[in-house]
mmCIF file of C-alpha atoms in Angstrom:
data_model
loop_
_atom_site.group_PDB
_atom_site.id
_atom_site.type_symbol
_atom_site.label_atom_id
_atom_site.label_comp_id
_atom_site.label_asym_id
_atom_site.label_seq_id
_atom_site.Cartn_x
_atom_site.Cartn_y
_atom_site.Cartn_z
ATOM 1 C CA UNK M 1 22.092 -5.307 30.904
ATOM 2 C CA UNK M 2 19.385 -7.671 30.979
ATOM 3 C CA UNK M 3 17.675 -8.283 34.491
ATOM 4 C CA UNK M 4 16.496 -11.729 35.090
ATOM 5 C CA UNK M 5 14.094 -12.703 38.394
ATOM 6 C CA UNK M 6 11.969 -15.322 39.130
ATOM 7 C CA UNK M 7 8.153 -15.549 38.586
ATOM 8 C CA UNK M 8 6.393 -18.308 40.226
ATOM 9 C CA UNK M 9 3.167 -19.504 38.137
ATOM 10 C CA UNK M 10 0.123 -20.253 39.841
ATOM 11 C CA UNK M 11 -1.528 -22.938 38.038
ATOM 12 C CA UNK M 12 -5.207 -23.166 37.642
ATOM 13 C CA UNK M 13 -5.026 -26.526 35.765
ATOM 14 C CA UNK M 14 -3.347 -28.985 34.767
ATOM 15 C CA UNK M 15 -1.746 -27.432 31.639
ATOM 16 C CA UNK M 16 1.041 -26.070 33.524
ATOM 17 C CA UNK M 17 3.421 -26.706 36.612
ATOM 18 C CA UNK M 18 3.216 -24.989 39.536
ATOM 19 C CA UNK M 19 7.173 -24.533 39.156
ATOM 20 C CA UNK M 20 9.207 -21.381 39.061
ATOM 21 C CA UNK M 21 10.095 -19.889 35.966
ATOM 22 C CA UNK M 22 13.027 -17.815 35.393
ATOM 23 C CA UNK M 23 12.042 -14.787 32.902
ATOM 24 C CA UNK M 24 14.074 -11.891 31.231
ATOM 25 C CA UNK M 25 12.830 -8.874 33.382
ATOM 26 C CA UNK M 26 10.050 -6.840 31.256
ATOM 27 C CA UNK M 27 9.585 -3.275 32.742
ATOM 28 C CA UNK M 28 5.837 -2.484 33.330
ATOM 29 C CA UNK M 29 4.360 0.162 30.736
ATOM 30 C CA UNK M 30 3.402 3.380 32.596
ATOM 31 C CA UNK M 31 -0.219 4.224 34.098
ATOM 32 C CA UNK M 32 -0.012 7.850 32.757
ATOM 33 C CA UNK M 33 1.061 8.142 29.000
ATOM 34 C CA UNK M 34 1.384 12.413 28.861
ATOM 35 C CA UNK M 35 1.715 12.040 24.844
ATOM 36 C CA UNK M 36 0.698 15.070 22.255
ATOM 37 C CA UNK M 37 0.996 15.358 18.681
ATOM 38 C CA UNK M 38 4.280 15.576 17.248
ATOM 39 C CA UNK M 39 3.140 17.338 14.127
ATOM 40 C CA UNK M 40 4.107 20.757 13.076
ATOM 41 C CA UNK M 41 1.191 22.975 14.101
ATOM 42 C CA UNK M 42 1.411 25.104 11.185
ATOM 43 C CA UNK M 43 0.683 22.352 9.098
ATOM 44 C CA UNK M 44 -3.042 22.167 8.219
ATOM 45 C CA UNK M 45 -2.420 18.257 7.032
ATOM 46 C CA UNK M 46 -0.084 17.320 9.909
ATOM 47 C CA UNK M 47 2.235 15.497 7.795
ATOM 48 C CA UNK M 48 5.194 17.160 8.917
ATOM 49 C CA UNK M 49 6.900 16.445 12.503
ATOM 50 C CA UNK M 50 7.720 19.102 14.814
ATOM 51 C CA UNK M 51 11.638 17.595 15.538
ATOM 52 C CA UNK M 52 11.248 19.392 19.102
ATOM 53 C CA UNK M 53 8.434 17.565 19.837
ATOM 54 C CA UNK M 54 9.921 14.459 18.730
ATOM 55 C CA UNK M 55 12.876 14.442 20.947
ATOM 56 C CA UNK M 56 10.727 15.787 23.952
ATOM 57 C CA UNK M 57 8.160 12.894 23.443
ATOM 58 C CA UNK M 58 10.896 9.979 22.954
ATOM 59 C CA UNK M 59 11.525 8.712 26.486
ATOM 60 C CA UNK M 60 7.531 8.684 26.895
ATOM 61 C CA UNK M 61 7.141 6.822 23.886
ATOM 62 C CA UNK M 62 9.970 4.187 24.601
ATOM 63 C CA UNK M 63 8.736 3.938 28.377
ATOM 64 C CA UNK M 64 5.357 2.108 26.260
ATOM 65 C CA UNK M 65 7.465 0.680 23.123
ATOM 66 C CA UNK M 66 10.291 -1.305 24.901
ATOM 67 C CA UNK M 67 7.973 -3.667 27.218
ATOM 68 C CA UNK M 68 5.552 -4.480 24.466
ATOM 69 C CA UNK M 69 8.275 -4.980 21.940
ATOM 70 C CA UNK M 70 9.791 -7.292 24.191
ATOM 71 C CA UNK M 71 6.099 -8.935 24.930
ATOM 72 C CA UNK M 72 5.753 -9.388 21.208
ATOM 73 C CA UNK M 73 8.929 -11.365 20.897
ATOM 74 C CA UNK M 74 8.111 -13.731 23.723
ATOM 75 C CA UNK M 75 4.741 -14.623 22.307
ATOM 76 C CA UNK M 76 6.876 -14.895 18.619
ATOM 77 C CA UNK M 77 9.542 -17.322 20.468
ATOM 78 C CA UNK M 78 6.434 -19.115 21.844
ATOM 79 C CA UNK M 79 4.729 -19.811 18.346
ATOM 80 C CA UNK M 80 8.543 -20.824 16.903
ATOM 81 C CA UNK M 81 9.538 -22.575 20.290
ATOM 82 C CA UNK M 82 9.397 -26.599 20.440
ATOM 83 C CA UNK M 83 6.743 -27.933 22.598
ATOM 84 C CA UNK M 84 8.793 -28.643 25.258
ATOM 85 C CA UNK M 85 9.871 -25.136 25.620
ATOM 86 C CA UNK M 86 6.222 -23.667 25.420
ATOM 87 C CA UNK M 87 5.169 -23.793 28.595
ATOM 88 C CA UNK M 88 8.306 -21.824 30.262
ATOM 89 C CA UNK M 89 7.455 -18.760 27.646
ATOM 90 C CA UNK M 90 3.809 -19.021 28.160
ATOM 91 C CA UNK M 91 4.916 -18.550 31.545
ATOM 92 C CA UNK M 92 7.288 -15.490 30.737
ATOM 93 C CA UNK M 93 4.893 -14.317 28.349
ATOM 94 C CA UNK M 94 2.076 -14.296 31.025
ATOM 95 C CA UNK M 95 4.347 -12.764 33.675
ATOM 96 C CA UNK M 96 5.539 -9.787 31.499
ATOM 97 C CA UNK M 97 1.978 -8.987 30.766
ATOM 98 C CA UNK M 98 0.565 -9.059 34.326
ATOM 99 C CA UNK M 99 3.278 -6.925 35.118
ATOM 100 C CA UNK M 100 1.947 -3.991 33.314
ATOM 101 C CA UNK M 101 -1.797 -4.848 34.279
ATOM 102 C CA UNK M 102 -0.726 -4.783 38.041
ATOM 103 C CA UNK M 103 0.507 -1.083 37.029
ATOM 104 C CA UNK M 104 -3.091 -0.148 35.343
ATOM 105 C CA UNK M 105 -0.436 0.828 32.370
ATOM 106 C CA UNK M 106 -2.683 2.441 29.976
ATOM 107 C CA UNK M 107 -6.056 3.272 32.069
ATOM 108 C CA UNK M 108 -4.307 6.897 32.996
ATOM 109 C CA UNK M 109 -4.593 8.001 28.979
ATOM 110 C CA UNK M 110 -6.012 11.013 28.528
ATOM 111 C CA UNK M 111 -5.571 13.076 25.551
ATOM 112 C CA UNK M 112 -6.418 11.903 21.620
ATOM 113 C CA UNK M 113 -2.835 10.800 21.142
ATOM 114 C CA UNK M 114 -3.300 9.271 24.734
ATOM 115 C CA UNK M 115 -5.600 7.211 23.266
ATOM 116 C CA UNK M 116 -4.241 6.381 19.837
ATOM 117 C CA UNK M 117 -1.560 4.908 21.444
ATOM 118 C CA UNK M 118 -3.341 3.278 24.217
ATOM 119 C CA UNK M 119 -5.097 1.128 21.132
ATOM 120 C CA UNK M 120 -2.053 0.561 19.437
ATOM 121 C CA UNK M 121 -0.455 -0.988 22.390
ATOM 122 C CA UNK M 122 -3.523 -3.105 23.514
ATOM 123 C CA UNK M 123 -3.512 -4.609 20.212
ATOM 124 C CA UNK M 124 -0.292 -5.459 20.040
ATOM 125 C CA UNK M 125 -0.742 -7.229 23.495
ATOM 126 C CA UNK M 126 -3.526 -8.527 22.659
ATOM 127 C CA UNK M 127 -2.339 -10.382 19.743
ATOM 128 C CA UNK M 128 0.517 -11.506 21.329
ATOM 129 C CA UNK M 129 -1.407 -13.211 24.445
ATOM 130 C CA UNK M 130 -3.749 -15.142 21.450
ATOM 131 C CA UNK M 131 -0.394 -16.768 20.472
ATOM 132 C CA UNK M 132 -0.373 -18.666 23.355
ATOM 133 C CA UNK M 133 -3.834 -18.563 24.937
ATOM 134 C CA UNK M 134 -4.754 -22.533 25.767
ATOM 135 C CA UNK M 135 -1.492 -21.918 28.286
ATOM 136 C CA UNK M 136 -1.943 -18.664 29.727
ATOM 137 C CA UNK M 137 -5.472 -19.147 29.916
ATOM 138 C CA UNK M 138 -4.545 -21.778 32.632
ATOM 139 C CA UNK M 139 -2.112 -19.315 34.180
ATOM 140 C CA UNK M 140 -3.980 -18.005 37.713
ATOM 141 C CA UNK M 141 -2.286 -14.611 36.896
ATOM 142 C CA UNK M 142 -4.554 -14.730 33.589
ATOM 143 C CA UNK M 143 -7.655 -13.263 35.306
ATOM 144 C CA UNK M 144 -5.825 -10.501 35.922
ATOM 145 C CA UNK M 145 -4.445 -10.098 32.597
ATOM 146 C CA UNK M 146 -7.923 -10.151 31.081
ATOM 147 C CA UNK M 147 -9.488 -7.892 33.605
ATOM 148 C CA UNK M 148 -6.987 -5.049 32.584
ATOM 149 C CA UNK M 149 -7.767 -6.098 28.844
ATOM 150 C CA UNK M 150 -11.557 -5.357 29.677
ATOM 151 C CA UNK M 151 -10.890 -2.030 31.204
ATOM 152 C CA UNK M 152 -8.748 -0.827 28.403
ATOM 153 C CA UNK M 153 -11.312 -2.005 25.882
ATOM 154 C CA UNK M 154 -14.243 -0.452 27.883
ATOM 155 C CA UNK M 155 -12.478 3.084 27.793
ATOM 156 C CA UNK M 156 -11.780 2.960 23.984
ATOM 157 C CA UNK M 157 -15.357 2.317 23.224
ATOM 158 C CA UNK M 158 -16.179 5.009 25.154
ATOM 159 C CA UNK M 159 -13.289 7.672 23.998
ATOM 160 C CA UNK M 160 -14.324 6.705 20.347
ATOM 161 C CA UNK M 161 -18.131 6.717 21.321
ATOM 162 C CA UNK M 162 -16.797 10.813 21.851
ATOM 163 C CA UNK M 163 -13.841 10.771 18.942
ATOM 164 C CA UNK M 164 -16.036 9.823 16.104
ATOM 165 C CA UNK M 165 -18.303 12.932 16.260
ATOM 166 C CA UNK M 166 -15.297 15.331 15.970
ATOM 167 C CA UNK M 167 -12.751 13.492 13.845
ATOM 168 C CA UNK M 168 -15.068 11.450 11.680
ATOM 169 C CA UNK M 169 -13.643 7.548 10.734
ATOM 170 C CA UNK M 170 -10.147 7.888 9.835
ATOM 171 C CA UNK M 171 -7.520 5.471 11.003
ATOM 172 C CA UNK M 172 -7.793 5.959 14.349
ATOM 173 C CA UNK M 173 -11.472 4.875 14.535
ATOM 174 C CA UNK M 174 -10.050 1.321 12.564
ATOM 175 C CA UNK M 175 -7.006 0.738 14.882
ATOM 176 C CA UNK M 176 -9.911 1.441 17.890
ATOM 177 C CA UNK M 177 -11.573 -1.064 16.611
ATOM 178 C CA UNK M 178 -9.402 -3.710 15.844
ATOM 179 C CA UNK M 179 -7.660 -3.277 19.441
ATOM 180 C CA UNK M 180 -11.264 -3.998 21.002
ATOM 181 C CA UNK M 181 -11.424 -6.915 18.713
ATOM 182 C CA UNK M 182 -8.385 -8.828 19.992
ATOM 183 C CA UNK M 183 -9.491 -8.157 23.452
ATOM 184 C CA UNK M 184 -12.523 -9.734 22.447
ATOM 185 C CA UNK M 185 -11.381 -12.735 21.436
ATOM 186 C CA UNK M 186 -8.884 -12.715 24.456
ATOM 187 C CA UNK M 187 -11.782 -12.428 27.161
ATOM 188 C CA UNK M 188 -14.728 -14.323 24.891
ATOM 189 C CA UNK M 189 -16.933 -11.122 24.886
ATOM 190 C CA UNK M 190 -19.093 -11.101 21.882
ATOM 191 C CA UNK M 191 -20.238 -7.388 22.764
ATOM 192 C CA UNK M 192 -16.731 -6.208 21.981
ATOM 193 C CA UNK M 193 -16.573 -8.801 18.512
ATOM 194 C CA UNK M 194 -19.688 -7.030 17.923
ATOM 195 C CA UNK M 195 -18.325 -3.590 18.307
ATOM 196 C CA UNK M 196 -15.541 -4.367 15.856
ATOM 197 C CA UNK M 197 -17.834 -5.577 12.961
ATOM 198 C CA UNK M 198 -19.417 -2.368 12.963
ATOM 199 C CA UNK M 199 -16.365 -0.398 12.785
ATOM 200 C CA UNK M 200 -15.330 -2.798 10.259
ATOM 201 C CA UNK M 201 -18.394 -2.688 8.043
ATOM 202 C CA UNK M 202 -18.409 1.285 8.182
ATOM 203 C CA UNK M 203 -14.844 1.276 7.103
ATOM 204 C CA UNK M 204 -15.025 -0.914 4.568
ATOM 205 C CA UNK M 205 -18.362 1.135 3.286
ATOM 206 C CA UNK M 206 -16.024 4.309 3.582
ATOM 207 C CA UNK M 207 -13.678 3.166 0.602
ATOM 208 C CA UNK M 208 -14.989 4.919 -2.568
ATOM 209 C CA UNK M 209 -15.608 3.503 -5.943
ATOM 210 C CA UNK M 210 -11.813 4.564 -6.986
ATOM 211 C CA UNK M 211 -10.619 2.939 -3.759
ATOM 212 C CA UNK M 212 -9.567 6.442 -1.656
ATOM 213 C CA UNK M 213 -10.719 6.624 1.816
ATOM 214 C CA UNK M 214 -12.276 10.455 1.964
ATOM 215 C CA UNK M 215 -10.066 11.631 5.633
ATOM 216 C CA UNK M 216 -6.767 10.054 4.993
ATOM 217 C CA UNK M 217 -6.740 12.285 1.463
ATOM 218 C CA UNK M 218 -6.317 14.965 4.097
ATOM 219 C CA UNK M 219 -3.130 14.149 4.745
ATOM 220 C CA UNK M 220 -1.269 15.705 2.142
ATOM 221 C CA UNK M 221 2.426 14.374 1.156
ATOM 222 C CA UNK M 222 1.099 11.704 3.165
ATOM 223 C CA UNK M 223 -2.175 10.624 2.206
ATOM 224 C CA UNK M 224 -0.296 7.693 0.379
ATOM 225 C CA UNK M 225 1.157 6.493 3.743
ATOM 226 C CA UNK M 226 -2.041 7.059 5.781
ATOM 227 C CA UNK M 227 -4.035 5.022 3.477
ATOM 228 C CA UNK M 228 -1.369 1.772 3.940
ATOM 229 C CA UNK M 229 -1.565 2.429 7.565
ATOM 230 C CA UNK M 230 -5.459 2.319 7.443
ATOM 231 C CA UNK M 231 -5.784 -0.529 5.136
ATOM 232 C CA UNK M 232 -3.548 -2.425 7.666
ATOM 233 C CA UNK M 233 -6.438 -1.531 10.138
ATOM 234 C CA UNK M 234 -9.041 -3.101 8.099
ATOM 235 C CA UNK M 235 -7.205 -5.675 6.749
ATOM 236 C CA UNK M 236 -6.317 -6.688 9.780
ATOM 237 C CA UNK M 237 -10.014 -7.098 11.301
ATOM 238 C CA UNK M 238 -11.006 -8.546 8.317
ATOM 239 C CA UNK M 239 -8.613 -11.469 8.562
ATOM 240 C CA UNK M 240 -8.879 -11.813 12.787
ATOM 241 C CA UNK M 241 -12.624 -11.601 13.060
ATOM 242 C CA UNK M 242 -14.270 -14.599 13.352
ATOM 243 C CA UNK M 243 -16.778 -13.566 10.072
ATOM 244 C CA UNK M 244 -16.356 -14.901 7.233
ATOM 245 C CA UNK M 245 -15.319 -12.244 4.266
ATOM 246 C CA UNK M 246 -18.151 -11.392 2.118
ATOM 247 C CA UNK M 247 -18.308 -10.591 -1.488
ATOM 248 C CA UNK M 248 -19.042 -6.672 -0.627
ATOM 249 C CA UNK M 249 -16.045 -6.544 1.682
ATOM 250 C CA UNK M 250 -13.210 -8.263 -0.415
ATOM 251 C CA UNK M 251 -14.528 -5.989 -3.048
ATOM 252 C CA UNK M 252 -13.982 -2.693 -1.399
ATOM 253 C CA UNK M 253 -10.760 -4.087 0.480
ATOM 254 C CA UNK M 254 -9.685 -4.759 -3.157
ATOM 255 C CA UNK M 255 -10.066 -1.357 -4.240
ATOM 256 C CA UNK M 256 -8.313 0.214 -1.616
ATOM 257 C CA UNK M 257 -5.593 -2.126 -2.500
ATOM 258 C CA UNK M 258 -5.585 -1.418 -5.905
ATOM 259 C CA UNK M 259 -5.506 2.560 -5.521
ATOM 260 C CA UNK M 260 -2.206 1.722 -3.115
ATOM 261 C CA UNK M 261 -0.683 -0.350 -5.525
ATOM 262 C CA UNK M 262 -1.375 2.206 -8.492
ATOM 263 C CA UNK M 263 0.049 5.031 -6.054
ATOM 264 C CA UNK M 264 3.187 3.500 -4.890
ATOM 265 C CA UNK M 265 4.083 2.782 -8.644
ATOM 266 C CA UNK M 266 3.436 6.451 -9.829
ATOM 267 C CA UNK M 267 3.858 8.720 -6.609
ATOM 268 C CA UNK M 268 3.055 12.123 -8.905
ATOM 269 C CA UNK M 269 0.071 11.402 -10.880
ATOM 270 C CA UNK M 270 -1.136 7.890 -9.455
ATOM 271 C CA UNK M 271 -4.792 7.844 -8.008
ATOM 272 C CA UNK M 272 -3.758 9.147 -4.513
ATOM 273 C CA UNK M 273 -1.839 12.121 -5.490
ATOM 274 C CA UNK M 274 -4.299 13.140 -8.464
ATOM 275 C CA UNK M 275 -6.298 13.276 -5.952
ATOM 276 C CA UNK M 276 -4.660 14.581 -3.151
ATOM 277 C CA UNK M 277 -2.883 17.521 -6.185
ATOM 278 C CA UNK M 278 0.238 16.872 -4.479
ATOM 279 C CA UNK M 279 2.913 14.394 -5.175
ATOM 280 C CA UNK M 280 3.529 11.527 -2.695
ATOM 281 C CA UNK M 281 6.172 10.996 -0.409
ATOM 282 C CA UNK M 282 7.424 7.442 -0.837
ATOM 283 C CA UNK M 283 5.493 5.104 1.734
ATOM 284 C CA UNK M 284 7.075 4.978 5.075
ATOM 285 C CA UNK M 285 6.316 1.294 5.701
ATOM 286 C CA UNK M 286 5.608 -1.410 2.925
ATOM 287 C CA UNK M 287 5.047 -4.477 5.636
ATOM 288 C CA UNK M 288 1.121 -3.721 5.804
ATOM 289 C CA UNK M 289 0.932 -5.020 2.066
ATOM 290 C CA UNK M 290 1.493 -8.421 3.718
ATOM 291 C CA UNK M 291 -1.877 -8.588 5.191
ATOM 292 C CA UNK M 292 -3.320 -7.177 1.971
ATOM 293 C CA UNK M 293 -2.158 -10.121 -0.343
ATOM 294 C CA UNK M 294 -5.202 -12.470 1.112
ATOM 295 C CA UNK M 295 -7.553 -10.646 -0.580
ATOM 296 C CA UNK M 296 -6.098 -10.711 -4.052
ATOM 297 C CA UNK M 297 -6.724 -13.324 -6.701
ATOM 298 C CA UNK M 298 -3.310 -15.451 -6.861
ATOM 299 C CA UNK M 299 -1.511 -14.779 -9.692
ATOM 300 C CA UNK M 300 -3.278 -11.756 -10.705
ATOM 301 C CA UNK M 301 -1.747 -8.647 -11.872
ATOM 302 C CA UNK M 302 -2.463 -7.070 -8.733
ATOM 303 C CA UNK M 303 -0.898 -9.791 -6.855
ATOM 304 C CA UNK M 304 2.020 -10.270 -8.744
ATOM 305 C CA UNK M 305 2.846 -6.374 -8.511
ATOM 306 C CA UNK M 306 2.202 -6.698 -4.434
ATOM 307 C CA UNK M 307 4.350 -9.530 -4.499
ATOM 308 C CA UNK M 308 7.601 -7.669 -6.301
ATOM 309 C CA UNK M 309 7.020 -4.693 -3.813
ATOM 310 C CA UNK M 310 7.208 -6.957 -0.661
ATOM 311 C CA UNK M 311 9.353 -9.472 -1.643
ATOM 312 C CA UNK M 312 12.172 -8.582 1.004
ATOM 313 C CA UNK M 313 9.749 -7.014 3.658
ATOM 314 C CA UNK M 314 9.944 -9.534 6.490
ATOM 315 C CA UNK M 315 6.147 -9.810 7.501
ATOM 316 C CA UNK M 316 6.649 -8.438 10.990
ATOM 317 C CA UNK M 317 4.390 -5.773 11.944
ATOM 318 C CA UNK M 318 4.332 -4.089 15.424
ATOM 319 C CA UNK M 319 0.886 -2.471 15.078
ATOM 320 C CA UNK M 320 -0.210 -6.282 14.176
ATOM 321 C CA UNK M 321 1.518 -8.005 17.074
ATOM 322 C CA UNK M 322 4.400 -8.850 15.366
ATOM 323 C CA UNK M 323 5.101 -12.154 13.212
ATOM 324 C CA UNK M 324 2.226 -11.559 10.752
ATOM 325 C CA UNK M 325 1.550 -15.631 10.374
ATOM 326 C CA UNK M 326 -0.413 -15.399 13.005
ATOM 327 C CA UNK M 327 -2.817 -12.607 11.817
ATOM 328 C CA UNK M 328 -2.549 -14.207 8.288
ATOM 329 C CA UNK M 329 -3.336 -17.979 9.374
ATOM 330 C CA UNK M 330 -5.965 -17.348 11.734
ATOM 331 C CA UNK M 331 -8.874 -19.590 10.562
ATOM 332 C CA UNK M 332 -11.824 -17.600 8.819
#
């Protein structure tokens, strides 16, 4: 059943009332996150999932998922919502958030996965309080909000300052970055914009001349998968980063795009799995290739094959804070 209360918003301007708002209830995400891998040990490439570990790790998992899912829908409503409406959401939107920042969710990570997650949920956050920033911005509860965004941010610099020696810049060092990027856009800190361009730079320099990125080939059956899910990374600091995309950078982003596209159509012998020497499992999500389409010439091969592939993927990505038009419009 869905719990509904009242949050009363303490305005610091003029852009919204000082009125009560009544908001769906949004649990707060937990302090502590006690996540480990849920890959099979004995698998060198972890690409296979220990099943015990999966159903062990689900109520931790959904105890993070289920408020930020339902903080990425307000901030979707908001964008969709007439302007008359925008206000009481910003309102919700701000409320659900604080929620969680009263509970230090997050600051309690600890291990790698810890971590991972930790950036994966910031992000999505993130992203979702840009969709409606001019009114939560004038929300009192906002300093809060960005305080907690600053703390998370801080401690994923530093984790990664510590990650990078040991696991080198796979995924995980993109989605790092790209989390520390929205909050740096949320709280105006060009330090942490600054940050992200260099992660961005050294993953784009990462992508070979044949498009492959050199740690996510170490993912066996699933080196196909693990380079969508990093090219969603870069893609998607690429496209919110306030820098405009340079000849260099479309070029390697192209590549990598290419390789996928090449590898999806021929999961045995395309350019992944000749190089991986095993064939590919089929891609586990298609909706990144959404944020790849930008960098494609219109009506190119390329983009013509993209667009068959995603033609009824709904651009909705979780890791990207939802309704993709955001990430996609953002000015450049």
């Amino acid at each position: 059943m869905l719990v509904f209360d009242v949050f009363v918003v303490q305005s610091k301007g003029a852009g919204i009332s000082g009125a009560s708002v009544t908001c769906g209830e949004v649990a707060a995400m937990p302090q502590y996150l006690n996540l480990q891998p849920r890959f099979d040990r004995s698998d060198p490439t972890h690409a296979t999932d220990d099943p015990r570990e999966v159903d062990r790790q689900r109520p931790l998992r959904e105890a993070i998922d289920v408020p930020a899912r339902k903080i990425i829908s307000i901030a979707d409503d908001y964008r969709a919502a007439p302007r008359e409406e925008k206000s009481h959401l910003a309102a919700c939107l701000a409320r659900a958030i604080v929620h969680s920042a009263r509970n230090h969710a997050l600051e309690g990570a600890d291990s790698p996965t810890d971590q991972f997650y930790r950036s994966w949920i910031i992000l999505q956050v993130a992203i979702a309080y840009l969709k409606a920033q001019p009114e939560i911005d004038e929300i009192e509860e906002s300093v809060e909000i960005r305080e907690w965004f600053q703390r998370n941010a801080t401690a994923l610099m530093e984790f990664q300052a510590r990650g990078v020696e040991v696991a080198g810049r796979n995924n995980h060092y993109f989605w790092n970055g790209i989390a520390v990027l929205a909050v740096g856009l949320v709280i105006e800190d060009e330090a942490l914009v600054d940050y992200a361009r260099e992660v961005r730079d050294a993953g784009l320099s990462d992508i070979s001349s044949d498009g492959l990125l050199a740690l996510e080939m170490q993912r066996g059956h699933l080196a196909l998968h693990y380079h969508i899910f990093a090219a969603e990374a870069l893609a998607g600091l690429m496209l919110l980063h306030p820098d405009p995309v340079l000849p260099w950078q479309s070029s390697a982003i192209r590549r990598l795009t290419n390789a996928i596209i090449e590898s999806i159509a021929d999961l045995s012998g395309g350019p992944i799995a000749s190089s991986a020497e095993v064939e590919q499992s089929p891609p586990k999500r298609l909706v990144p290739l959404h944020v790849l389409v930008p960098f494609l010439d219109v009506g190119s091969p390329e983009w013509e094959i993209i667009q068959d592939i995603i033609k009824d993927v709904p651009p909705h990505s979780r890791y990207l804070g939802g309704n993709l038009q955001f990430v996609l419009c953002r000015p450049q």
